[in-house]
Coordinates of C-alpha atoms in Angstrom, one line a residue:
Chain F
X18 CA 12.6 4.4 14.6
X19 CA 9.7 6.4 13.4
X20 CA 9.7 10.2 13.9
X21 CA 6.8 12.5 13.2
X22 CA 7.3 16.3 13.4
X23 CA 4.3 18.6 13.3
X24 CA 2.5 16.1 11.2
X25 CA -0.7 17.6 9.8
X26 CA -3.3 16.3 7.4
X27 CA -6.4 18.2 6.3
X28 CA -9.2 16.9 4.1
X29 CA -10.9 20.0 2.9
X30 CA -12.1 21.8 6.0
X31 CA -11.7 18.8 8.3
X32 CA -8.4 18.4 10.1
X33 CA -7.7 14.7 10.5
X34 CA -4.3 15.0 12.0
X35 CA -3.2 18.2 13.7
X36 CA 0.4 19.0 14.4
X37 CA 1.3 15.5 15.7
X38 CA 4.9 15.0 16.9
X39 CA 6.1 11.7 18.4
X40 CA 8.9 9.2 18.2
X41 CA 8.5 5.4 18.0
X42 CA 11.6 3.8 19.3
X43 CA 13.0 0.4 18.5
X44 CA 12.8 -2.4 21.0
X45 CA 9.4 -1.5 22.3
X46 CA 5.8 -2.2 21.3
X47 CA 4.3 1.2 21.0
X48 CA 0.6 1.4 21.2
X49 CA -1.2 4.0 19.2
X50 CA -4.6 4.7 20.8
X51 CA -7.5 6.9 19.9
X52 CA -11.2 6.6 19.3
X53 CA -12.6 5.9 15.9
X54 CA -11.9 8.8 13.5
X55 CA -9.2 10.3 15.7
X56 CA -6.6 10.1 12.9
X57 CA -4.8 6.9 13.7
X58 CA -5.2 5.3 10.2
X59 CA -4.4 8.6 8.5
X60 CA -1.2 8.9 10.5
X61 CA -0.3 5.3 9.6
X62 CA -1.0 6.0 5.9
X63 CA 1.2 9.1 6.1
X64 CA 4.0 7.1 7.7
X65 CA 3.8 4.8 4.7
X66 CA 3.7 7.6 2.1
X67 CA 0.2 6.7 1.0
X68 CA -1.1 10.1 2.0
X69 CA 0.9 13.2 1.6
X70 CA 1.0 15.4 4.8
X71 CA -0.5 18.8 4.5
X72 CA 2.3 20.0 6.8
X73 CA 5.1 18.5 8.8
X74 CA 6.8 15.3 8.0
X75 CA 7.3 11.8 9.2
X76 CA 10.5 9.8 8.7
X77 CA 11.5 6.2 9.1
X78 CA 15.2 5.8 10.1
X79 CA 15.6 9.4 9.0
X80 CA 14.1 9.1 5.6
X81 CA 10.6 9.7 4.3
X82 CA 9.1 6.4 3.3
X83 CA 9.0 7.2 -0.4
X84 CA 12.7 7.7 -0.4
X85 CA 13.6 4.5 1.4
X86 CA 15.7 2.3 -0.8
X87 CA 14.1 -1.2 -1.0
X88 CA 11.4 -0.1 1.4
X89 CA 9.9 -3.5 2.0
X90 CA 13.1 -4.7 3.7
X91 CA 12.9 -1.8 6.2
X92 CA 9.2 -1.4 6.8
X93 CA 6.4 -3.9 6.9
X94 CA 2.8 -2.9 7.4
X95 CA -0.6 -4.2 7.9
X96 CA -3.1 -1.5 7.1
X97 CA -6.3 -3.2 6.0
X98 CA -6.9 -6.9 6.2
X99 CA -9.3 -6.7 3.3
X100 CA -6.9 -4.9 1.0
X101 CA -6.3 -7.9 -1.2
X102 CA -7.7 -9.0 -4.5
X103 CA -10.4 -11.6 -3.5
X104 CA -9.9 -13.7 -6.6
X105 CA -6.2 -14.3 -5.9
X106 CA -5.0 -17.2 -3.8
X107 CA -3.3 -16.3 -0.6
X108 CA 0.1 -17.6 -1.6
X109 CA 0.0 -15.9 -5.0
X110 CA -0.9 -12.7 -3.2
X111 CA 2.1 -12.9 -1.0
X112 CA 4.3 -14.0 -3.8
X113 CA 3.4 -10.9 -5.9
X114 CA 4.3 -8.7 -3.0
X115 CA 7.5 -10.5 -2.2
X116 CA 8.7 -10.3 -5.8
X117 CA 8.5 -6.5 -5.6
X118 CA 11.5 -6.5 -3.4
X119 CA 13.2 -9.6 -4.7
X120 CA 12.3 -11.6 -1.7
X121 CA 12.8 -15.3 -2.5
X122 CA 9.7 -17.5 -2.9
X123 CA 10.8 -19.6 0.0
X124 CA 10.1 -16.7 2.3
X125 CA 6.5 -16.8 1.3
X126 CA 6.0 -20.3 2.6
X127 CA 7.9 -19.3 5.8
X128 CA 5.6 -16.4 6.6
X129 CA 2.5 -18.5 5.7
X130 CA 3.7 -20.9 8.4
X131 CA 4.4 -18.1 10.9
X132 CA 0.9 -16.9 10.7
X133 CA -0.6 -20.3 10.5
X134 CA -2.1 -20.1 7.1
X135 CA -0.2 -23.0 5.5
X136 CA -3.5 -24.9 4.9
X137 CA -5.2 -21.9 3.4
X138 CA -2.3 -21.0 1.1
X139 CA -4.1 -22.2 -2.0
X140 CA -7.5 -20.7 -1.1
X141 CA -8.8 -17.6 -2.8
X142 CA -8.8 -14.8 -0.3
X143 CA -12.4 -13.8 -0.8
X144 CA -13.3 -16.8 1.2
X145 CA -11.2 -15.7 4.1
X146 CA -12.7 -14.6 7.4
X147 CA -11.7 -11.3 8.9
X148 CA -9.3 -13.1 11.2
X149 CA -7.7 -15.0 8.4
X150 CA -7.4 -11.7 6.5
X151 CA -5.6 -10.2 9.5
X152 CA -3.2 -13.2 9.5
X153 CA -2.5 -12.7 5.8
X154 CA -1.9 -9.0 6.3
X155 CA 0.5 -9.8 9.1
X156 CA 2.3 -12.3 6.8
X157 CA 2.6 -9.5 4.3
X158 CA 4.1 -7.2 6.9
X159 CA 6.6 -9.9 7.9
X160 CA 7.7 -10.8 4.3
X161 CA 10.8 -8.5 4.2
X162 CA 11.9 -9.3 7.7
X163 CA 11.8 -5.5 8.4
X164 CA 13.1 -3.6 11.3
X165 CA 10.1 -1.4 11.5
X166 CA 6.6 -2.8 11.7
X167 CA 3.2 -1.1 11.6
X168 CA 0.0 -2.7 12.4
X169 CA -3.4 -1.0 12.1
X170 CA -5.9 -2.7 14.4
X171 CA -4.4 -6.1 14.0
X172 CA -6.6 -7.9 16.5
X173 CA -9.9 -6.9 14.8
X174 CA -11.8 -10.0 14.0
X175 CA -9.4 -12.4 15.7
X176 CA -10.6 -15.0 18.2
X177 CA -9.1 -15.0 21.7
X178 CA -6.4 -17.5 20.7
X179 CA -5.5 -15.3 17.7
X180 CA -5.4 -12.2 19.9
X181 CA -3.0 -13.9 22.3
X182 CA -0.9 -14.9 19.3
X183 CA -0.7 -11.4 18.0
X184 CA 0.1 -10.1 21.4
X185 CA 3.0 -12.5 21.8
X186 CA 4.2 -11.9 18.2
X187 CA 4.3 -8.1 18.8
X188 CA 6.3 -8.6 22.0
X189 CA 8.6 -11.0 20.4
X190 CA 9.3 -8.7 17.4
X191 CA 10.0 -5.9 19.8
X192 CA 12.3 -8.1 21.9
X193 CA 14.3 -8.7 18.7
X194 CA 15.0 -5.0 18.7
X195 CA 12.5 -4.0 16.1
X196 CA 10.3 -1.0 16.1
X197 CA 6.7 -2.1 16.5
X198 CA 3.9 0.4 16.1
X199 CA 0.4 -0.9 16.8
X200 CA -2.8 1.0 16.6
X201 CA -6.0 0.1 18.5
X202 CA -9.0 1.7 20.0
X203 CA -9.0 -0.9 22.8
X204 CA -7.1 0.4 25.8
X205 CA -7.5 -3.0 27.6
X206 CA -5.7 -4.7 24.7
X207 CA -2.9 -2.1 24.5
X208 CA -2.3 -2.2 28.2
X209 CA -1.4 -5.8 27.9
X210 CA 0.6 -5.5 24.7
X211 CA 2.4 -2.1 24.6
X212 CA 5.3 -0.8 26.6
X213 CA 4.7 2.7 25.4
X214 CA 1.4 4.5 24.6
X215 CA 0.7 7.3 22.3
X216 CA -2.9 8.5 22.7
X217 CA -4.5 10.9 20.2
X218 CA -7.9 12.4 20.0
X219 CA -9.2 14.6 17.2
X220 CA -5.9 14.3 15.5
X221 CA -4.0 15.9 18.5
X222 CA -1.5 14.3 20.8
X223 CA -3.1 13.6 24.2
X224 CA -0.5 11.6 25.8
X225 CA 2.9 10.1 25.0
X226 CA 4.4 8.0 27.9
X227 CA 5.2 4.5 28.9
X228 CA 2.3 2.3 29.8
X229 CA 3.4 2.2 33.4
X230 CA 3.5 6.0 33.7
X231 CA 0.2 6.1 31.9
X232 CA -1.4 3.8 34.5
X233 CA 0.1 5.8 37.3
X234 CA -0.9 9.2 36.0
X235 CA -4.3 8.4 34.7
X236 CA -6.0 5.8 36.8
X237 CA -7.4 8.1 39.5
X238 CA -8.1 6.6 42.8
X239 CA -11.1 7.4 45.1
X240 CA -12.5 6.1 48.3
X241 CA -16.1 5.1 48.6
X242 CA -17.6 6.0 52.0
X243 CA -21.0 4.8 53.2
X244 CA -22.3 6.2 56.4
X245 CA -24.3 4.0 58.7
X246 CA -28.0 3.6 57.7
X247 CA -27.3 5.7 54.7
X248 CA -28.8 8.6 56.6
X249 CA -28.7 12.0 54.9
X250 CA -27.7 13.7 58.2
X251 CA -24.5 11.7 58.7
X252 CA -23.7 12.1 55.0
X253 CA -24.0 15.9 55.2
X254 CA -21.9 16.2 58.4
X255 CA -19.2 13.9 57.0
X256 CA -19.3 15.5 53.6
X257 CA -18.8 19.0 55.0
X258 CA -15.9 17.8 57.2
X259 CA -14.2 16.1 54.3
X260 CA -14.6 19.0 52.1
X261 CA -13.2 21.3 54.8
X262 CA -10.2 19.0 55.1
X263 CA -9.4 19.5 51.4
X264 CA -11.2 16.5 49.9
X265 CA -13.5 16.5 47.0
X266 CA -16.8 14.7 47.5
X267 CA -19.2 13.4 45.0
X268 CA -22.4 11.5 45.8
X269 CA -23.2 8.3 44.1
X270 CA -26.8 7.5 43.1
X271 CA -27.3 5.0 46.0
X272 CA -26.1 7.5 48.6
X273 CA -22.5 6.4 48.9
X274 CA -19.8 9.1 48.8
X275 CA -16.9 9.2 46.4
X276 CA -14.0 10.9 48.1
X277 CA -10.9 12.0 46.3
X278 CA -7.9 13.9 47.6
X279 CA -7.9 12.4 51.1
X280 CA -6.2 9.2 52.3
X281 CA -8.3 6.5 53.9
X282 CA -6.9 7.0 57.5
X283 CA -7.7 10.7 57.3
X284 CA -11.3 10.0 56.2
X285 CA -11.6 7.5 59.0
X286 CA -10.2 10.0 61.5
X287 CA -12.6 12.7 60.3
X288 CA -15.5 10.3 60.6
X289 CA -14.5 9.5 64.1
X290 CA -14.1 13.1 65.0
X291 CA -17.5 14.1 63.7
X292 CA -19.1 11.1 65.3
X293 CA -20.4 9.5 62.1
X294 CA -20.4 5.8 61.9
X295 CA -19.3 4.2 58.7
X296 CA -20.5 1.0 57.0
X297 CA -18.1 1.2 54.2
X298 CA -14.7 2.8 53.5
X299 CA -13.1 1.3 50.5
X300 CA -10.4 2.3 48.1
X301 CA -11.1 2.2 44.4
X302 CA -9.2 2.8 41.3
X303 CA -10.7 3.9 38.0
X304 CA -9.7 1.3 35.4
X305 CA -7.3 2.2 32.6
X306 CA -10.2 1.9 30.2
X307 CA -12.0 4.6 32.2
X308 CA -9.0 6.8 32.3
X309 CA -8.6 6.4 28.6
X310 CA -12.2 7.1 27.9
X311 CA -12.1 10.2 30.2
X312 CA -9.0 11.4 28.3
X313 CA -10.4 10.9 24.9
X314 CA -14.0 11.7 25.5
X315 CA -13.5 15.4 25.8
X316 CA -11.7 15.3 22.5
X317 CA -14.6 13.4 20.9
X318 CA -17.6 15.2 22.3
X319 CA -18.4 17.5 25.1
X320 CA -20.6 15.9 27.6
X321 CA -23.4 18.0 29.0
X322 CA -23.0 19.3 32.5
X323 CA -26.5 18.7 33.8
X324 CA -26.2 15.0 33.4
X325 CA -25.2 13.8 36.9
X326 CA -23.2 10.9 35.5
X327 CA -21.1 13.3 33.5
X328 CA -19.7 14.6 36.8
X329 CA -18.4 11.2 37.7
X330 CA -16.5 11.1 34.5
X331 CA -15.0 14.5 34.7
X332 CA -11.2 14.5 34.9
X333 CA -10.2 15.7 38.2
X334 CA -6.8 17.1 39.4
X335 CA -6.2 14.0 41.5
X336 CA -3.0 13.0 43.1
X337 CA -2.6 9.3 43.4
X338 CA -2.1 8.5 47.1
X339 CA 0.8 6.3 48.0
X340 CA -1.4 3.5 49.1
X341 CA -3.0 3.4 45.7
X342 CA 0.3 2.3 44.2
X343 CA 0.4 -0.9 46.3
X344 CA -2.7 -2.5 45.0
X345 CA -4.6 -2.9 41.8
X346 CA -8.1 -2.7 42.9
X347 CA -10.8 -4.2 40.8
X348 CA -13.4 -1.7 40.0
X349 CA -16.8 -2.2 41.4
X350 CA -19.7 -0.7 39.5
X351 CA -21.5 1.7 41.8
X352 CA -24.9 0.0 41.6
X353 CA -23.6 -3.3 42.9
X354 CA -21.3 -1.9 45.5
X355 CA -23.9 -1.7 48.2
X356 CA -24.7 -5.4 48.0
X357 CA -21.2 -6.4 47.3
X358 CA -19.7 -4.8 50.4
X359 CA -21.4 -6.0 53.4
X360 CA -21.1 -3.9 56.5
X361 CA -17.6 -4.4 57.8
X362 CA -17.1 -6.6 60.9
X363 CA -17.2 -4.7 64.2
X364 CA -14.0 -2.9 65.0
X365 CA -12.7 -2.7 61.5
X366 CA -14.9 0.1 60.5
X367 CA -12.7 2.8 61.9
X368 CA -9.5 1.2 60.6
X369 CA -8.1 1.9 57.2
X370 CA -7.8 -1.3 55.2
X371 CA -6.3 -2.0 51.9
X372 CA -8.7 -3.0 49.2
X373 CA -9.3 -6.7 49.7
X374 CA -9.3 -9.1 46.8
X375 CA -11.5 -11.4 48.9
X376 CA -12.8 -11.2 52.5
X377 CA -10.0 -13.5 53.6
X378 CA -7.4 -10.8 52.8
X379 CA -8.9 -8.5 55.3
X380 CA -7.7 -10.1 58.5
X381 CA -4.0 -10.4 57.6
X382 CA -4.1 -6.8 56.3
X383 CA -5.4 -5.6 59.6
X384 CA -2.9 -7.6 61.6
X385 CA 0.1 -6.6 59.6
X386 CA -0.4 -2.9 60.0
X387 CA -0.6 -2.2 63.7
X388 CA 1.5 1.0 63.3
X389 CA -1.1 2.5 61.0
X390 CA -2.9 5.5 62.6
X391 CA -6.3 5.0 63.9
Chain R
X3 CA 16.7 -4.0 -10.7
X4 CA 13.6 -2.4 -9.1
X5 CA 11.7 -2.3 -12.4
X6 CA 12.3 -6.0 -13.3
X7 CA 11.1 -6.8 -9.8
X8 CA 7.9 -4.9 -10.5
X9 CA 7.5 -6.7 -13.8
X10 CA 7.8 -10.0 -12.1
X11 CA 5.3 -9.1 -9.4
X12 CA 2.8 -7.8 -11.9
X13 CA 3.2 -10.9 -14.0
X14 CA 2.4 -13.0 -10.9
X15 CA -0.6 -10.7 -10.2
X16 CA -2.0 -10.9 -13.7
X17 CA -1.7 -14.6 -14.1
X18 CA -3.2 -15.5 -10.7
X19 CA -6.7 -13.9 -11.2
X20 CA -9.4 -15.6 -13.2
X21 CA -10.6 -12.4 -14.9
X22 CA -7.4 -12.2 -17.0
X23 CA -8.0 -15.5 -18.8
X24 CA -11.8 -14.9 -19.1
X25 CA -11.5 -11.5 -20.7
X26 CA -8.7 -12.3 -23.0
X27 CA -10.3 -15.6 -24.1
X28 CA -13.5 -13.7 -24.7
X29 CA -11.7 -11.1 -26.8
X30 CA -10.1 -13.8 -29.0
X31 CA -13.2 -16.0 -29.4
X32 CA -15.7 -13.2 -30.0
X33 CA -13.4 -11.5 -32.6
X34 CA -12.5 -14.7 -34.4
X35 CA -16.1 -16.1 -34.2
X36 CA -18.0 -13.1 -35.4
X37 CA -15.4 -12.3 -38.1
X38 CA -15.7 -15.9 -39.4
X39 CA -19.5 -15.7 -39.3
X40 CA -19.4 -12.5 -41.3
X41 CA -16.8 -13.8 -43.8
X42 CA -18.9 -16.9 -44.6
X43 CA -22.0 -14.6 -45.0
X44 CA -20.2 -12.3 -47.4
X45 CA -18.7 -15.2 -49.3
X46 CA -22.2 -16.6 -49.9
X47 CA -23.7 -13.3 -50.9
X48 CA -20.7 -12.0 -52.9
X49 CA -22.4 -12.4 -56.3
X50 CA -25.3 -10.2 -55.1
X51 CA -23.0 -7.2 -54.3
X52 CA -22.9 -4.2 -56.6
X53 CA -20.0 -3.7 -59.0
X54 CA -18.7 -0.8 -57.0
X55 CA -18.8 -2.9 -53.8
X56 CA -17.0 -5.7 -55.5
X57 CA -14.3 -3.4 -56.8
X58 CA -13.6 -1.9 -53.4
X59 CA -14.1 -5.1 -51.4
X60 CA -11.6 -5.3 -48.6
X61 CA -11.2 -8.9 -47.6
X62 CA -8.6 -8.1 -44.9
X63 CA -10.9 -5.6 -43.1
X64 CA -13.8 -8.0 -43.5
X65 CA -12.0 -10.7 -41.6
X66 CA -11.7 -8.3 -38.6
X67 CA -15.4 -7.5 -38.6
X68 CA -15.8 -9.1 -35.1
X69 CA -13.2 -6.8 -33.6
X70 CA -15.7 -4.0 -32.8
X71 CA -17.3 -6.5 -30.3
X72 CA -14.1 -8.3 -29.3
X73 CA -12.5 -5.1 -28.3
X74 CA -15.1 -4.7 -25.6
X75 CA -13.6 -7.7 -23.8
X76 CA -10.2 -6.1 -24.3
X77 CA -11.5 -3.0 -22.6
X78 CA -12.8 -5.0 -19.7
X79 CA -9.4 -6.6 -19.4
X80 CA -7.7 -3.3 -19.3
X81 CA -10.1 -1.8 -16.9
X82 CA -9.9 -4.7 -14.5
X83 CA -6.1 -4.9 -14.4
X84 CA -5.9 -1.4 -13.0
X85 CA -9.4 -1.0 -11.5
X86 CA -9.2 -4.1 -9.1
X87 CA -6.2 -2.5 -7.4
X88 CA -8.4 0.3 -6.4
X89 CA -11.6 -1.6 -5.7
X90 CA -9.9 -4.2 -3.6
X91 CA -7.6 -1.8 -1.8
X92 CA -4.7 -3.9 -3.1
X93 CA -3.1 -0.6 -4.3
X94 CA -2.3 0.3 -0.7
X95 CA -0.6 -3.0 -0.1
X96 CA 1.2 -2.6 -3.4
X97 CA 2.3 1.0 -2.8
X98 CA 3.3 0.2 0.8
X99 CA 5.8 -2.2 -0.8
X100 CA 6.8 -0.1 -3.9
X101 CA 6.9 3.5 -2.8
X102 CA 7.9 4.7 -6.2
X103 CA 4.6 5.0 -8.0
X104 CA 6.0 5.5 -11.5
X105 CA 7.6 2.1 -11.6
X106 CA 4.5 0.6 -10.1
X107 CA 2.2 2.0 -12.7
X108 CA 4.5 1.5 -15.7
X109 CA 5.4 -2.0 -14.6
X110 CA 1.8 -2.9 -14.5
X111 CA 1.0 -1.3 -17.8
X112 CA 4.0 -2.9 -19.5
X113 CA 3.1 -6.4 -18.4
X114 CA -0.6 -6.1 -19.1
X115 CA -0.1 -4.4 -22.5
X116 CA 2.5 -7.0 -23.5
X117 CA 0.0 -9.7 -22.7
X118 CA -2.8 -7.9 -24.6
X119 CA -0.4 -7.6 -27.6
X120 CA 0.3 -11.3 -27.6
X121 CA -3.4 -12.1 -27.4
X122 CA -4.2 -9.4 -29.9
X123 CA -1.8 -10.7 -32.5
X124 CA -3.0 -14.2 -32.0
X125 CA -6.5 -12.9 -32.5
X126 CA -5.7 -10.9 -35.6
X127 CA -3.8 -13.7 -37.3
X128 CA -6.3 -16.4 -36.4
X129 CA -9.1 -14.1 -37.5
X130 CA -7.4 -13.3 -40.8
X131 CA -6.5 -16.8 -41.8
X132 CA -9.9 -18.2 -40.8
X133 CA -11.7 -15.4 -42.6
X134 CA -9.7 -15.7 -45.8
X135 CA -10.3 -19.5 -45.8
X136 CA -14.0 -18.9 -45.5
X137 CA -14.0 -16.1 -48.2
X138 CA -12.3 -18.7 -50.5
X139 CA -11.8 -17.1 -54.0
X140 CA -12.6 -13.6 -52.7
X141 CA -10.0 -13.8 -50.1
X142 CA -6.5 -12.4 -50.1
X143 CA -3.0 -13.8 -49.2
X144 CA -0.9 -12.5 -46.4
X145 CA 1.9 -11.7 -48.9
X146 CA -0.2 -9.1 -50.8
X147 CA 0.4 -5.3 -50.5
X148 CA -0.3 -3.9 -47.1
X149 CA -1.9 -7.1 -45.8
X150 CA 0.7 -8.0 -43.3
X151 CA 0.7 -4.4 -42.0
X152 CA -3.1 -4.6 -41.6
X153 CA -3.0 -8.0 -39.8
X154 CA -0.2 -7.0 -37.4
X155 CA -1.8 -3.6 -37.0
X156 CA -5.0 -5.2 -35.9
X157 CA -3.1 -7.0 -33.1
X158 CA -1.5 -3.7 -32.1
X159 CA -4.9 -2.0 -32.2
X160 CA -6.2 -4.4 -29.6
X161 CA -3.2 -3.9 -27.3
X162 CA -3.6 -0.1 -27.6
X163 CA -7.3 -0.3 -26.8
X164 CA -6.4 -2.2 -23.7
X165 CA -3.7 0.3 -22.7
X166 CA -6.0 3.2 -23.3
X167 CA -8.6 1.6 -21.0
X168 CA -5.9 1.1 -18.3
X169 CA -4.9 4.8 -18.6
X170 CA -8.5 5.9 -18.3
X171 CA -9.1 3.6 -15.3
X172 CA -6.0 5.0 -13.6
X173 CA -7.4 8.5 -14.0
X174 CA -10.8 7.5 -12.7
X175 CA -9.6 5.1 -10.1
X176 CA -12.6 2.9 -10.3
X177 CA -13.6 -0.1 -12.5
X178 CA -17.3 0.7 -12.4
X179 CA -16.8 4.3 -13.5
X180 CA -14.3 3.4 -16.2
X181 CA -16.5 0.6 -17.6
X182 CA -19.5 2.9 -17.5
X183 CA -17.7 5.4 -19.6
X184 CA -15.6 3.3 -21.9
X185 CA -18.2 0.7 -22.9
X186 CA -21.0 3.0 -24.1
X187 CA -18.3 5.2 -25.7
X188 CA -16.8 2.5 -27.8
X189 CA -20.0 0.4 -28.4
X190 CA -22.5 3.2 -29.0
X191 CA -21.3 6.8 -29.1
X192 CA -18.3 6.3 -31.4
X193 CA -20.3 4.1 -33.8
X194 CA -23.3 6.4 -33.9
X195 CA -21.4 9.6 -34.2
X196 CA -19.3 8.0 -37.0
X197 CA -22.5 7.1 -38.9
X198 CA -23.7 10.6 -39.5
X199 CA -22.1 13.1 -41.9
X200 CA -22.4 16.0 -39.5
X201 CA -20.7 14.3 -36.5
X202 CA -18.3 12.2 -38.5
X203 CA -15.7 15.0 -38.7
X204 CA -15.3 14.7 -34.9
X205 CA -15.8 11.0 -34.6
X206 CA -13.1 10.2 -37.0
X207 CA -10.6 11.4 -34.5
X208 CA -11.8 9.1 -31.8
X209 CA -9.2 6.5 -30.8
X210 CA -11.0 3.5 -32.2
X211 CA -12.1 5.0 -35.5
X212 CA -8.7 6.5 -36.2
X213 CA -6.8 3.4 -35.0
X214 CA -8.9 0.9 -37.0
X215 CA -7.6 2.5 -40.2
X216 CA -4.5 0.4 -39.8
X217 CA -6.6 -2.7 -40.6
X218 CA -7.7 -1.4 -44.0
X219 CA -5.9 -2.4 -47.2
X220 CA -8.3 -0.8 -49.6
X221 CA -9.0 2.9 -49.0
X222 CA -12.3 4.6 -49.9
X223 CA -14.5 1.5 -49.9
X224 CA -18.1 2.2 -50.4
X225 CA -19.1 1.8 -46.8
X226 CA -16.0 3.6 -45.5
X227 CA -15.7 7.3 -45.6
X228 CA -12.6 9.1 -46.7
X229 CA -10.5 10.2 -43.7
X230 CA -8.0 13.0 -43.8
X231 CA -5.3 10.6 -42.6
X232 CA -3.8 7.2 -43.7
X233 CA -3.4 4.0 -41.8
X234 CA -0.3 5.1 -40.0
X235 CA -1.7 8.6 -39.4
X236 CA -4.7 6.9 -37.8
X237 CA -2.6 4.7 -35.6
X238 CA -0.6 7.8 -34.7
X239 CA -3.8 9.6 -33.6
X240 CA -4.8 6.6 -31.5
X241 CA -1.3 6.5 -30.0
X242 CA -1.8 10.2 -28.9
X243 CA -5.0 9.3 -27.2
X244 CA -3.3 6.4 -25.4
X245 CA -0.4 8.6 -24.4
X246 CA -2.7 11.2 -23.0
X247 CA -4.7 8.6 -21.0
X248 CA -1.5 7.0 -19.6
X249 CA 0.0 10.3 -18.7
X250 CA -3.2 11.4 -17.0
X251 CA -3.2 8.1 -15.1
X252 CA 0.3 8.6 -14.0
X253 CA -0.3 12.2 -12.8
X254 CA -3.4 11.2 -10.8
X255 CA -1.5 8.3 -9.2
X256 CA 1.4 10.5 -8.4
X257 CA -0.5 13.5 -7.0
X258 CA -3.4 11.9 -5.2
X259 CA -3.5 10.0 -1.9
X260 CA -3.8 6.3 -2.5

């Protein structure tokens, strides 16, 4: 269990970490997300007592790291894959670290096997690739068989097989009841690995919730509506009606409308009432990556308001409609949407349909929901 | 228990990098080689020396003539032992495993200084016996007055030079910076300042000039200037420098973020 309370670190005038408070609980992989320079590594270093906090404190199992007896047996860390003396052979490097805590030499060979570096054990580490360096760093973290593990960007430089291996290793370590704290700037990777997400930007806590909650709260859904012939008249009529009904409407570059705040049946009804034919009415969900970018972007830089694309990125007070929960819709980039979605077959235009994975899904979806309002 | 663990770890670290054996072998070979060269030169020209020079000839000191160059390799050894921790980032891995920085630093210094002392003593005894053999009739035996003190002292001097370099590097936290300051200081500045009457009063308190007094068995030789301290006093002055450097290194490591 790692607990930070009001953790703050200033370097001169720059505040790298600003009043951060969080808990990392055992039995979970906790992802630590933030853009580059958001204070992730500084936080990690403060957890490990390498940097002294300007204010606040961080404890591991109730004690500051520097006061932990036999720290290596409690906490293992991978901070920087290249933080090794290049002239030393991999095994000698691990042995020197192991000896600090009286860890037997046999354990060194064990961890070398665990990370798959048996054959490189007698190689000098300056010849290591970044991926091999990451594996050596992970081996260092595992040496003391610790209950608390910290990994700073462990998948950097790994090949896909290596990434999968790290992902499984993290999950396995957490399943054994350990506290696993992994930093990354890749939302897509963390969404697959972590059970819990702590997101920071500019050293401040932006979000601290389970991955599932994060997805639910942050991946805003919208409906894409395309009026027949892409005519401006129909678009204005429908847009006005939708706005009156409480929706928010944004126009995409190719003329389609992005509607939020209204459910698909309601949009369809309104189109019917105003006499506007539709060529497309499709549900979309912003990807987690987009949600994360949206969340952190404002904390990194302020996007200018006169850039029309900036509006699309703007966080909106969206409620996730119930139907959004049921399906994970793949996101379709706006510019390909027009060609991707052919005009729907006759009869289905006025019917709300769930986002189809393929055109074949369309028919059963329509048949199975006869009770849905038209 | 923790400290012996640090010693074991540091011993593993120091014996598993190539720079250790290179620098230490260099220190030994350069010192012994140049000393031997000078001894055979002096031996062949002894009859040409003035009477005063003959009277105050210090065969022990002469057999350590190569140490002013050999010590540079010792400095490199000391700098690299501490400096590579910083340049490689290994220090963060080390400190993430040993949170107590005092035991980390002093364990490292203990192991490296002990090794430097062993090599230093081997160097000084080898240099002495080879030098005396080459000096032949003009040489001196190890059993004479003050000679054993001078020979053992020369070994201690080398170890202290290494330790001083480690302390300075711990303060500066960079191999390049430490080498850039220590090398010119010991190779040029100290020698040049010691050569002039006006600056000698300051230079004689520099660690190398004060410390090397321990190697003399004849005081007030013609090419040596009278110093206001004896051999032990000189070693004491050097020890103060070393203590200051090590203390400074400890404070920097303790206070600053790694």
